[in-house]
Amino acid sequence: MAEVQEKADSGKGGKKRSKKMSVHLDMTPMVDLAFLLLTFFMLTTTFSKPQTMEIQMPVKPETEEEQIALKASNAMTIILGENDRLFYYFGLGDPAENPEVVESDYSASGIRKVLLSPRIKSNEKMTVMIKPMEASRYKNVVDILDELKITDTRKFALVDMSDNDKQLIQQKTGQ
């Protein structure tokens, strides 16, 4: 608590001066209150949990006969390139088919618009194959997985790049 202390008269004669009063403020209750509030907020807050995407991995088939072949009409390939570039084409990438490779981006008017197109949404057997290049970034893989989640695309797979895919990208970029 606060208390007022008066200085005692020294007993000397002379002019009477006003008494000087000094105030002493006891900070103990305020410190106690601060620590009580601090412990209250620490104990009542919840820490944010990291957000994760649950991916169910398919069981590896024991024999080649168990593996189901994918039709070209039910396939879309997304290639993640370097410098945040993204290419896609429909089909399996067979050079005989000569698929049209289109460059896009990760925006709502880019790959999301393609994933929401009737060509993909109307085909229940459509499988999206994601093929990251060696020079692509991890962020690009996360971004494309987010786009697949946003567009509610159920069938997708992370697949290694083939030589045909590399040739298609080289033809598209002219490198």
Tab-separated table of C-alpha atoms in Angstrom, residues 52-143:
chain	number	residue	atom	x	y	z
A	52	THR	CA	-1.442	-31.216	-42.285
A	53	MET	CA	-2.961	-32.743	-45.352
A	54	GLU	CA	-3.824	-36.390	-45.062
A	55	ILE	CA	-2.760	-38.400	-48.082
A	56	GLN	CA	-3.679	-42.036	-48.411
A	57	MET	CA	-1.057	-43.992	-50.265
A	58	PRO	CA	-2.164	-46.915	-52.421
A	59	VAL	CA	-1.038	-50.439	-51.699
A	60	LYS	CA	1.703	-51.578	-54.045
A	61	PRO	CA	0.419	-54.428	-56.240
A	62	GLU	CA	2.232	-57.738	-55.845
A	63	THR	CA	2.053	-58.661	-59.521
A	64	GLU	CA	1.866	-56.727	-62.766
A	65	GLU	CA	-1.576	-58.194	-63.519
A	66	GLU	CA	-3.060	-56.495	-60.440
A	67	GLN	CA	-1.955	-53.071	-61.655
A	68	ILE	CA	-4.694	-51.267	-63.557
A	69	ALA	CA	-3.654	-49.578	-66.780
A	70	LEU	CA	-4.572	-45.914	-67.145
A	71	LYS	CA	-6.254	-44.769	-70.332
A	72	ALA	CA	-4.946	-41.646	-72.052
A	73	SER	CA	-8.440	-40.131	-72.016
A	74	ASN	CA	-8.482	-40.405	-68.210
A	75	ALA	CA	-5.081	-38.806	-67.592
A	76	MET	CA	-3.847	-35.284	-67.025
A	77	THR	CA	-0.191	-34.570	-66.369
A	78	ILE	CA	1.059	-31.536	-64.463
A	79	ILE	CA	4.802	-30.870	-64.695
A	80	LEU	CA	6.362	-28.599	-62.090
A	81	GLY	CA	9.310	-26.772	-63.637
A	82	GLU	CA	12.033	-24.521	-62.356
A	83	ASN	CA	11.435	-20.844	-61.486
A	84	ASP	CA	7.841	-21.600	-60.383
A	85	ARG	CA	6.784	-22.605	-63.885
A	86	LEU	CA	3.966	-25.084	-64.424
A	87	PHE	CA	3.059	-27.074	-67.536
A	88	TYR	CA	0.172	-29.425	-68.140
A	89	TYR	CA	-1.180	-31.632	-70.868
A	90	PHE	CA	-3.914	-34.219	-71.265
A	91	GLY	CA	-2.966	-37.808	-71.992
A	92	LEU	CA	-0.065	-40.032	-71.016
A	93	GLY	CA	2.638	-38.089	-72.825
A	94	ASP	CA	3.161	-40.594	-75.609
A	95	PRO	CA	5.109	-38.856	-78.424
A	96	ALA	CA	2.856	-40.556	-80.984
A	97	GLU	CA	-0.156	-38.730	-79.489
A	98	ASN	CA	1.687	-35.384	-79.726
A	99	PRO	CA	-0.044	-33.799	-76.687
A	100	GLU	CA	-0.438	-30.042	-76.509
A	101	VAL	CA	1.694	-28.756	-73.620
A	102	VAL	CA	0.261	-25.609	-72.019
A	103	GLU	CA	2.098	-23.332	-69.603
A	104	SER	CA	0.100	-22.040	-66.643
A	105	ASP	CA	0.591	-20.652	-63.131
A	106	TYR	CA	-0.599	-21.368	-59.592
A	107	SER	CA	-3.277	-18.652	-59.481
A	108	ALA	CA	-7.051	-19.046	-59.360
A	109	SER	CA	-7.263	-18.173	-63.055
A	110	GLY	CA	-4.423	-20.585	-63.879
A	111	ILE	CA	-4.274	-24.251	-62.916
A	112	ARG	CA	-7.320	-24.013	-60.622
A	113	LYS	CA	-9.495	-22.993	-63.558
A	114	VAL	CA	-8.184	-25.990	-65.511
A	115	LEU	CA	-8.828	-28.377	-62.611
A	116	LEU	CA	-12.386	-27.060	-62.296
A	117	SER	CA	-13.078	-27.356	-66.025
A	118	PRO	CA	-15.891	-29.686	-67.176
A	119	ARG	CA	-13.345	-31.870	-68.970
A	120	ILE	CA	-11.934	-32.961	-65.627
A	121	LYS	CA	-14.953	-32.678	-63.314
A	122	SER	CA	-17.277	-34.629	-65.616
A	123	ASN	CA	-14.836	-37.568	-65.874
A	124	GLU	CA	-14.925	-39.524	-62.606
A	125	LYS	CA	-11.983	-41.691	-63.688
A	126	MET	CA	-9.720	-38.688	-64.384
A	127	THR	CA	-6.339	-39.083	-62.696
A	128	VAL	CA	-3.990	-36.127	-62.291
A	129	MET	CA	-0.303	-37.041	-62.394
A	130	ILE	CA	2.083	-34.579	-60.757
A	131	LYS	CA	5.632	-34.733	-62.069
A	132	PRO	CA	8.126	-32.415	-60.377
A	133	MET	CA	11.357	-31.711	-62.251
A	134	GLU	CA	14.742	-31.840	-60.515
A	135	ALA	CA	14.917	-28.034	-60.406
A	136	SER	CA	11.388	-27.484	-59.047
A	137	ARG	CA	10.924	-26.343	-55.470
A	138	TYR	CA	9.205	-28.137	-52.601
A	139	LYS	CA	6.868	-25.129	-52.316
A	140	ASN	CA	5.580	-25.883	-55.825
A	141	VAL	CA	4.595	-29.421	-54.806
A	142	VAL	CA	2.775	-28.091	-51.744
A	143	ASP	CA	1.038	-25.432	-53.871
